[in-house]
Coordinates of C-alpha atoms and ligand atoms in Angstrom, one line a residue:
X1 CA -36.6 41.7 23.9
X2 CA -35.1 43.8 20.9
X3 CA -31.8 45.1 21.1
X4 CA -30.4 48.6 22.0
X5 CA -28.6 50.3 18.9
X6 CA -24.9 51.8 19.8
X7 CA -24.3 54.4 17.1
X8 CA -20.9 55.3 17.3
X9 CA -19.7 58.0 14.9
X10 CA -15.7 57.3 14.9
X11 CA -14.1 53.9 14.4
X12 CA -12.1 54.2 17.2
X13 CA -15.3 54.9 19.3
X14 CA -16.9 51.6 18.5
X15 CA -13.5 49.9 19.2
X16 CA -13.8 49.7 22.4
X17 CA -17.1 48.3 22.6
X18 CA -16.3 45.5 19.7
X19 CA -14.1 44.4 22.3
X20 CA -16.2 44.2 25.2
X21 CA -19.2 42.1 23.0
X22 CA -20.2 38.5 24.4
X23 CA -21.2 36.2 21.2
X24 CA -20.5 38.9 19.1
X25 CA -21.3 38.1 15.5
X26 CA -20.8 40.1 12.1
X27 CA -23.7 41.3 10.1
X28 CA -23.0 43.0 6.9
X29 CA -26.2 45.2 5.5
X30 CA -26.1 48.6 3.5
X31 CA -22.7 47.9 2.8
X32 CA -21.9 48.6 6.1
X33 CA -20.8 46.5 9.2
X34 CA -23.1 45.6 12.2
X35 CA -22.2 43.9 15.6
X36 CA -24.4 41.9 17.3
X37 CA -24.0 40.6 20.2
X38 CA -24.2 41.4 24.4
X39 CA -23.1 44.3 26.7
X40 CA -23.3 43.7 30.7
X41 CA -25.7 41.0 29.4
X42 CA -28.0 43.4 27.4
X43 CA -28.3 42.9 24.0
X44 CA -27.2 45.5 21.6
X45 CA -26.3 46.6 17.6
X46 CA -22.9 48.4 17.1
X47 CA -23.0 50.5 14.3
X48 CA -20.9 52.9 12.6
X49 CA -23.0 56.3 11.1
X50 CA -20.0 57.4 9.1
X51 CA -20.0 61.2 8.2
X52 CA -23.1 63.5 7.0
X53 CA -26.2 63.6 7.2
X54 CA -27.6 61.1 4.4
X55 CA -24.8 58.0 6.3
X56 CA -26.2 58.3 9.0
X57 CA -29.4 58.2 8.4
X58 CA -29.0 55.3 5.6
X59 CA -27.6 53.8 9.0
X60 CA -30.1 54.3 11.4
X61 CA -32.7 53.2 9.2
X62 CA -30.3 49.6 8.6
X63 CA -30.7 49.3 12.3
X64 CA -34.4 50.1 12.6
X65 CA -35.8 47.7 9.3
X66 CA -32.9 45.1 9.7
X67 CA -32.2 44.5 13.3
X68 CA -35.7 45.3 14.8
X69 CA -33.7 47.6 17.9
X70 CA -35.8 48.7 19.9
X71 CA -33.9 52.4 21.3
X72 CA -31.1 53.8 19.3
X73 CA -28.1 55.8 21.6
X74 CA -25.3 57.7 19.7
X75 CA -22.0 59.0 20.9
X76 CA -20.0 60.9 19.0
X77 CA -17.9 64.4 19.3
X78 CA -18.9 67.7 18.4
X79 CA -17.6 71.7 18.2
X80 CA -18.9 73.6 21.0
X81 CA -20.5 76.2 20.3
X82 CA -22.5 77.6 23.5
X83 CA -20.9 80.0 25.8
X84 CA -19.0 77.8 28.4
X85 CA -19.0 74.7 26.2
X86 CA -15.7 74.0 26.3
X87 CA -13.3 71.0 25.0
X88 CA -13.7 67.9 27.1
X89 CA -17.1 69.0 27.9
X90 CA -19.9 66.6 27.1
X91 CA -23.4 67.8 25.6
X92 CA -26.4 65.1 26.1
X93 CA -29.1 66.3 23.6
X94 CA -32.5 67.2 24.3
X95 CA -33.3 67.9 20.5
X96 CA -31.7 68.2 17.6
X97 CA -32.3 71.3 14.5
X98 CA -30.6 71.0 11.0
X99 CA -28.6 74.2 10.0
X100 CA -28.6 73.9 6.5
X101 CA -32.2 73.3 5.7
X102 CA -33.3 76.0 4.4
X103 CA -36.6 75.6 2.1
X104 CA -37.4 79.5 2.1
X105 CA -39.6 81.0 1.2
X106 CA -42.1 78.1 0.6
X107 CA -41.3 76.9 4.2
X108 CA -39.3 78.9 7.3
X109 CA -35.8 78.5 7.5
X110 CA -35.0 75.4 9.1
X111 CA -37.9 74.3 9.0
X112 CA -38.2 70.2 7.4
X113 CA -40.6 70.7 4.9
X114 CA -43.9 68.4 5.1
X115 CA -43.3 68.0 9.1
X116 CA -44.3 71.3 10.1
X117 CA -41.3 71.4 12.8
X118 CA -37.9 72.6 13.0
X119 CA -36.9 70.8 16.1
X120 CA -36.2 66.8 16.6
X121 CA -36.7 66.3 19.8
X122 CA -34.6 63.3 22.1
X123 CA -36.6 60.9 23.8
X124 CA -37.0 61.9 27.6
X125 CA -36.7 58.7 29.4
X126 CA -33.6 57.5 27.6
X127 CA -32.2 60.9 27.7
X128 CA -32.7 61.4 31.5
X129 CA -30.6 57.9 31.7
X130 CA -27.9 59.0 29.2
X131 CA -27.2 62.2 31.0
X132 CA -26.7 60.0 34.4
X133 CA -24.6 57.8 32.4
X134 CA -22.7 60.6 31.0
X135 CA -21.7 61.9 34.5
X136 CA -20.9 59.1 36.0
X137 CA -18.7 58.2 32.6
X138 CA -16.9 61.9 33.3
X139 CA -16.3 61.2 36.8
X140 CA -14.8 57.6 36.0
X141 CA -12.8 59.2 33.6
X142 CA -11.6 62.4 35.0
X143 CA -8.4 61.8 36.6
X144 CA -7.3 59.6 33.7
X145 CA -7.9 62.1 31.2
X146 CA -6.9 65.3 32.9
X147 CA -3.2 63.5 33.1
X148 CA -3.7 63.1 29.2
X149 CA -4.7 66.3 27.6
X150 CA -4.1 68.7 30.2
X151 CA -6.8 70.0 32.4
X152 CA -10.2 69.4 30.4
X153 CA -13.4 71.2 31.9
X154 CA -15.7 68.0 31.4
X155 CA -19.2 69.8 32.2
X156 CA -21.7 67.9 31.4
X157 CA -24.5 69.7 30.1
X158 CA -28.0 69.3 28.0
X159 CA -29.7 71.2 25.1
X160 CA -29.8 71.8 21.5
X161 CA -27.5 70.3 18.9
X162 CA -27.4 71.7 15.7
X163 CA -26.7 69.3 12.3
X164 CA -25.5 69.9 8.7
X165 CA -23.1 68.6 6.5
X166 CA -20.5 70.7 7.2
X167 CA -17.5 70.3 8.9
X168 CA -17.4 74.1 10.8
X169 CA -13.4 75.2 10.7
X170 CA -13.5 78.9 11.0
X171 CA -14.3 81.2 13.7
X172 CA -16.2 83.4 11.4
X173 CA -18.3 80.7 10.3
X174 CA -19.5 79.5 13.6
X175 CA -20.2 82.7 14.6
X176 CA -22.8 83.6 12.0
X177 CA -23.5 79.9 12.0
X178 CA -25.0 80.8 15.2
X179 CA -26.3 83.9 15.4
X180 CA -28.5 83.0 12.2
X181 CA -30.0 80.1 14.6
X182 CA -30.3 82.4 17.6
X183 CA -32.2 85.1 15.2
X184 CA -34.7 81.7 14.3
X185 CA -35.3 81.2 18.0
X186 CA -32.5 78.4 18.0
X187 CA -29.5 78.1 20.6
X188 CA -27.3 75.5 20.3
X189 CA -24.7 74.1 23.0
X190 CA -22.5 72.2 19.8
X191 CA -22.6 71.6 16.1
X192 CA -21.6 68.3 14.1
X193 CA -23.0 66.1 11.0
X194 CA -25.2 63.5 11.9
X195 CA -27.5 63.7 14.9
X196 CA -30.4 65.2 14.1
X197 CA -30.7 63.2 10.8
X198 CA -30.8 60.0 12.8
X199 CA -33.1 61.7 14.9
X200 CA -35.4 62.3 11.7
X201 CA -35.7 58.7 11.4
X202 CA -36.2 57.7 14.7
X203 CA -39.4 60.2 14.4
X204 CA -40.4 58.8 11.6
X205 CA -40.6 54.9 13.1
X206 CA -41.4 56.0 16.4
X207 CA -37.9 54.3 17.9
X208 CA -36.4 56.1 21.7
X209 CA -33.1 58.1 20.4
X210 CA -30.5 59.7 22.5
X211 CA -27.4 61.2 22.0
X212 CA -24.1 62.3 23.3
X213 CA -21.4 63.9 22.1
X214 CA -18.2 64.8 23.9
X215 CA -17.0 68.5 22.4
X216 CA -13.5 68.0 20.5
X217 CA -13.0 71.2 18.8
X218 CA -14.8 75.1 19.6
X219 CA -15.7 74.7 15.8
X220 CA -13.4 78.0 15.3
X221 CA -9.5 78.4 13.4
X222 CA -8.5 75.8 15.5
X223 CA -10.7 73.3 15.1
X224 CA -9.4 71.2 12.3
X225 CA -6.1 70.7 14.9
X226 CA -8.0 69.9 18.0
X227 CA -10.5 67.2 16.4
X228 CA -7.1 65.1 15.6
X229 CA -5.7 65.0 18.4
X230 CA -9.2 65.0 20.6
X231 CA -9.7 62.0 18.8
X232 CA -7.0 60.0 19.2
X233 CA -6.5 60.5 22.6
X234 CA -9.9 61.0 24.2
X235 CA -13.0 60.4 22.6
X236 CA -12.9 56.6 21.8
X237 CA -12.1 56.2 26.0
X238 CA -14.8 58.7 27.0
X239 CA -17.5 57.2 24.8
X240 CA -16.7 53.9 26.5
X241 CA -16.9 54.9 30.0
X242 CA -20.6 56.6 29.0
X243 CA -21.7 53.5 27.6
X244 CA -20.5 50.9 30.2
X245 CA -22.4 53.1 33.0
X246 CA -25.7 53.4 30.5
X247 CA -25.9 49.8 30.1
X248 CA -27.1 48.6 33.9
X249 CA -29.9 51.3 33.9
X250 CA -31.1 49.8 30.5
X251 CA -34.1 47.1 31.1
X252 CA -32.7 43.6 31.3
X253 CA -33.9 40.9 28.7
X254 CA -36.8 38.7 30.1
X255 CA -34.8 35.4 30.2
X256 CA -31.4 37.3 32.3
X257 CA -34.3 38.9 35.0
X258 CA -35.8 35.1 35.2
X259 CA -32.4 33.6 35.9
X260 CA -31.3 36.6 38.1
X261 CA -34.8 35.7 40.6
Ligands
ADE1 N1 -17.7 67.4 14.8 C1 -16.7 67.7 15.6 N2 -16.3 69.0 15.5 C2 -17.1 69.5 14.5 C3 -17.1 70.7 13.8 N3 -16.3 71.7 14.2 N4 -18.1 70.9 12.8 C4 -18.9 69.9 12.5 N5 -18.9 68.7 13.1 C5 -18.0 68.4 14.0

């Protein structure tokens, strides 16, 4: 059985998983670093997406053609965006739209020109697991973390995420960042860079993609100062905690089930 891709966008996201590999090997491919090896005795790729739209999606596409994985899952963080997304929250995406395509007027705004669709969309199965995972990561977590950063809200909730390569540090920005989305019929819960170009590719070869991110800013005047320190002390253990309860509900390689019987 082909592994499960761990897309982690921060380096001291992945961290915590390099750690926890069994016969973890180094790959190098796309000038980038892979890790192969096992999780709870499933087999998985850790990759980094690094930042933007066109890294990521150079990544996803090293782990599709290279590594053969057979679902990719993503964690990363995210500015909230929603009403009542707040920090510490976590948003599981059901689909993903890119806010700075804009191909007007040969082709509506957002739209992705030549796919006739605006919208990415998550797949359901893996989805439905990674929101369970995400709540039980949130309740393993929350004591811990409200001692650390001082009362966080951690709601989990699902929806859109909007894309774009552009890190969104003013309040003025995110506001008519989204109110031009909500006029297209779009209403995201959280913006950040890479998602819905990985899900592009994961469209295009037909691979399961789902995606978490845990919201470290409100994308507003503050948001530069709450990503630093949201990053260093929460999002690498949060990611974690997600992952380690994902990984039991994922199938188990043929040869584990055989010796499990
Ligand atoms: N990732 C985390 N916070 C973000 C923000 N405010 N804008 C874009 N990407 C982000």
């Amino acid at each position: 059985m082909s592994a499960t891709a761990i897309l982690s966008a921060l380096a001291e996201e992945q961290q915590g998983l390099i750690e926890r590999l069994t016969h973890p090997v180094r790959v190098e491919r796309a000038g980038r670093e892979f890790w192969r090896g096992e999780l709870q005795g499933r087999p998985v790729v850790l990759g980094l997406s690094r930042l933007g739209k066109v890294a990521a999606a150079t990544t996803a596409t090293a782990l599709i053609e290279a590594f053969g994985v057979s679902r990719v899952v993503f964690t990363g963080v995210a500015g909230g965006m929603g009403h009542g997304v707040h920090v510490g929250d976590v948003v599981v995406a059901s689909e993903f739209v890119q806010h700075d395509m804009d191909a007007s007027p040969l082709f509506p705004r957002y739209q992705i020109p030549l796919y006739g669709r605006s919208l990415f969309p998550c797949d359901v199965t893996l989805t439905a697991m990674l929101l369970e995972a995400s709540k039980a990561g949130v309740a393993q977590g929350r004591s811990r973390f409200n001692q650390d950063f001082g009362g966080l809200g951690m709601a989990v909730h699902t929806g859109l995420i909007a894309s774009g390569d552009r890190f969104v540090s003013a309040t003025a920005e995110s506001r008519d960042l989204h109110s031009a989305l909500k006029a297209g019929g779009f209403v995201p819960l959280a913006v950040e860079m890479e998602g819905a170009a990985v899900a592009q590719v994961c469209f295009d070869y037909g691979v399961p993609f789902a995606a978490v991110r845990t919201i470290s800013d409100r994308a507003d005047d503050d948001a530069h100062l709450d990503f630093a320190r949201f990053v260093s002390d929460v999002a690498s253990r949060y990611a974690l905690e997600i992952i380690q309860a994902l990984m039991p509900m994922l199938p188990q390689p043929h040869s584990a089930r055989q010796t499990a019987l």
